[in-house]
């Protein structure tokens, strides 16, 4: 692989990480604010965990795509599966 290609891949990865960390920071900031607002205005009726839960599912999905689960069905998997199927079709 050429240096230019490696640089491009590294730059794309840094961009993915940057977007994820911004998402995480915003999640923490906003949900902390919602928790404080809820606990100071109506502590007898807790509701702040609902947006935290919903957004948390989205954040977890984002983290899987950046750090893990995306590798299971990512580009490498696609290429490997295509080669596997091509060999299978060739044998048939």
PDB file of C-alpha atoms in Angstrom:
ATOM      1  CA  UNK A   1       0.000   0.000   0.000  1.00  0.00           C
ATOM      2  CA  UNK A   2       1.265   3.441  -0.830  1.00  0.00           C
ATOM      3  CA  UNK A   3       1.866   6.118   1.782  1.00  0.00           C
ATOM      4  CA  UNK A   4      -0.875   8.217   0.228  1.00  0.00           C
ATOM      5  CA  UNK A   5      -3.403   5.412   0.645  1.00  0.00           C
ATOM      6  CA  UNK A   6      -2.282   4.794   4.242  1.00  0.00           C
ATOM      7  CA  UNK A   7      -2.587   8.500   4.972  1.00  0.00           C
ATOM      8  CA  UNK A   8      -6.088   8.574   3.484  1.00  0.00           C
ATOM      9  CA  UNK A   9      -7.192   5.595   5.608  1.00  0.00           C
ATOM     10  CA  UNK A  10      -5.691   7.084   8.771  1.00  0.00           C
ATOM     11  CA  UNK A  11      -7.344  10.430   8.078  1.00  0.00           C
ATOM     12  CA  UNK A  12     -10.741   8.751   7.597  1.00  0.00           C
ATOM     13  CA  UNK A  13     -10.290   6.833  10.862  1.00  0.00           C
ATOM     14  CA  UNK A  14      -9.398  10.011  12.747  1.00  0.00           C
ATOM     15  CA  UNK A  15     -12.510  11.683  11.322  1.00  0.00           C
ATOM     16  CA  UNK A  16     -14.668   8.755  12.525  1.00  0.00           C
ATOM     17  CA  UNK A  17     -13.144   8.932  16.011  1.00  0.00           C
ATOM     18  CA  UNK A  18     -13.575  12.708  16.153  1.00  0.00           C
ATOM     19  CA  UNK A  19     -17.274  12.476  15.297  1.00  0.00           C
ATOM     20  CA  UNK A  20     -17.794   9.702  17.864  1.00  0.00           C
ATOM     21  CA  UNK A  21     -16.048  11.619  20.660  1.00  0.00           C
ATOM     22  CA  UNK A  22     -18.094  14.728  19.876  1.00  0.00           C
ATOM     23  CA  UNK A  23     -21.235  12.579  20.042  1.00  0.00           C
ATOM     24  CA  UNK A  24     -20.138  11.103  23.390  1.00  0.00           C
ATOM     25  CA  UNK A  25     -19.284  14.520  24.846  1.00  0.00           C
ATOM     26  CA  UNK A  26     -22.646  15.937  23.752  1.00  0.00           C
ATOM     27  CA  UNK A  27     -24.451  12.916  25.214  1.00  0.00           C
ATOM     28  CA  UNK A  28     -22.751  13.371  28.583  1.00  0.00           C
ATOM     29  CA  UNK A  29     -23.267  17.133  28.652  1.00  0.00           C
ATOM     30  CA  UNK A  30     -26.928  17.140  27.604  1.00  0.00           C
ATOM     31  CA  UNK A  31     -27.963  14.176  29.734  1.00  0.00           C
ATOM     32  CA  UNK A  32     -26.183  15.589  32.782  1.00  0.00           C
ATOM     33  CA  UNK A  33     -28.113  18.806  32.251  1.00  0.00           C
ATOM     34  CA  UNK A  34     -31.385  16.920  31.912  1.00  0.00           C
ATOM     35  CA  UNK A  35     -30.682  14.939  35.087  1.00  0.00           C
ATOM     36  CA  UNK A  36     -29.884  18.109  37.041  1.00  0.00           C
ATOM     37  CA  UNK A  37     -32.973  19.831  35.666  1.00  0.00           C
ATOM     38  CA  UNK A  38     -35.201  16.875  36.542  1.00  0.00           C
ATOM     39  CA  UNK A  39     -33.755  16.381  40.012  1.00  0.00           C
ATOM     40  CA  UNK A  40     -34.021  20.068  40.927  1.00  0.00           C
ATOM     41  CA  UNK A  41     -37.481  20.770  39.504  1.00  0.00           C
ATOM     42  CA  UNK A  42     -39.390  17.539  40.089  1.00  0.00           C
ATOM     43  CA  UNK A  43     -37.398  14.910  41.993  1.00  0.00           C
ATOM     44  CA  UNK A  44     -40.582  12.996  42.798  1.00  0.00           C
ATOM     45  CA  UNK A  45     -41.146  12.252  39.099  1.00  0.00           C
ATOM     46  CA  UNK A  46     -38.004  10.988  37.411  1.00  0.00           C
ATOM     47  CA  UNK A  47     -38.013  11.185  33.633  1.00  0.00           C
ATOM     48  CA  UNK A  48     -34.424  12.037  32.670  1.00  0.00           C
ATOM     49  CA  UNK A  49     -33.468   8.406  32.169  1.00  0.00           C
ATOM     50  CA  UNK A  50     -35.837   8.007  29.183  1.00  0.00           C
ATOM     51  CA  UNK A  51     -33.947  10.348  26.843  1.00  0.00           C
ATOM     52  CA  UNK A  52     -30.709   8.979  28.309  1.00  0.00           C
ATOM     53  CA  UNK A  53     -31.783   5.446  27.432  1.00  0.00           C
ATOM     54  CA  UNK A  54     -32.975   6.290  23.929  1.00  0.00           C
ATOM     55  CA  UNK A  55     -29.945   8.340  23.053  1.00  0.00           C
ATOM     56  CA  UNK A  56     -27.734   5.740  24.752  1.00  0.00           C
ATOM     57  CA  UNK A  57     -28.966   3.101  22.306  1.00  0.00           C
ATOM     58  CA  UNK A  58     -27.984   5.386  19.439  1.00  0.00           C
ATOM     59  CA  UNK A  59     -24.612   6.084  21.030  1.00  0.00           C
ATOM     60  CA  UNK A  60     -23.998   2.361  21.563  1.00  0.00           C
ATOM     61  CA  UNK A  61     -24.814   1.729  17.907  1.00  0.00           C
ATOM     62  CA  UNK A  62     -22.412   4.492  16.901  1.00  0.00           C
ATOM     63  CA  UNK A  63     -19.672   3.027  19.120  1.00  0.00           C
ATOM     64  CA  UNK A  64     -20.136  -0.436  17.578  1.00  0.00           C
ATOM     65  CA  UNK A  65     -19.763   0.997  14.105  1.00  0.00           C
ATOM     66  CA  UNK A  66     -16.595   2.882  15.077  1.00  0.00           C
ATOM     67  CA  UNK A  67     -14.911   0.390  17.418  1.00  0.00           C
ATOM     68  CA  UNK A  68     -16.254  -3.072  16.854  1.00  0.00           C
ATOM     69  CA  UNK A  69     -19.384  -4.444  15.317  1.00  0.00           C
ATOM     70  CA  UNK A  70     -18.784  -2.712  12.018  1.00  0.00           C
ATOM     71  CA  UNK A  71     -15.766  -4.957  11.540  1.00  0.00           C
ATOM     72  CA  UNK A  72     -18.026  -8.005  11.530  1.00  0.00           C
ATOM     73  CA  UNK A  73     -19.921  -6.714   8.521  1.00  0.00           C
ATOM     74  CA  UNK A  74     -17.496  -4.088   7.265  1.00  0.00           C
ATOM     75  CA  UNK A  75     -15.580  -3.723   4.006  1.00  0.00           C
ATOM     76  CA  UNK A  76     -13.121  -6.523   4.799  1.00  0.00           C
ATOM     77  CA  UNK A  77     -15.999  -8.891   5.439  1.00  0.00           C
ATOM     78  CA  UNK A  78     -17.674  -7.862   2.189  1.00  0.00           C
ATOM     79  CA  UNK A  79     -14.529  -8.488   0.141  1.00  0.00           C
ATOM     80  CA  UNK A  80     -13.922 -11.837   1.827  1.00  0.00           C
ATOM     81  CA  UNK A  81     -17.538 -12.914   1.265  1.00  0.00           C
ATOM     82  CA  UNK A  82     -17.428 -11.832  -2.399  1.00  0.00           C
ATOM     83  CA  UNK A  83     -14.272 -13.896  -3.005  1.00  0.00           C
ATOM     84  CA  UNK A  84     -15.834 -16.855  -1.178  1.00  0.00           C
ATOM     85  CA  UNK A  85     -18.999 -16.704  -3.292  1.00  0.00           C
ATOM     86  CA  UNK A  86     -17.043 -16.265  -6.505  1.00  0.00           C
ATOM     87  CA  UNK A  87     -15.061 -19.419  -5.726  1.00  0.00           C
ATOM     88  CA  UNK A  88     -18.267 -21.253  -4.902  1.00  0.00           C
ATOM     89  CA  UNK A  89     -19.914 -20.205  -8.171  1.00  0.00           C
ATOM     90  CA  UNK A  90     -16.787 -21.141 -10.106  1.00  0.00           C
ATOM     91  CA  UNK A  91     -16.892 -24.660  -8.619  1.00  0.00           C
ATOM     92  CA  UNK A  92     -20.603 -25.134  -9.438  1.00  0.00           C
TER      93      UNK A  92
END
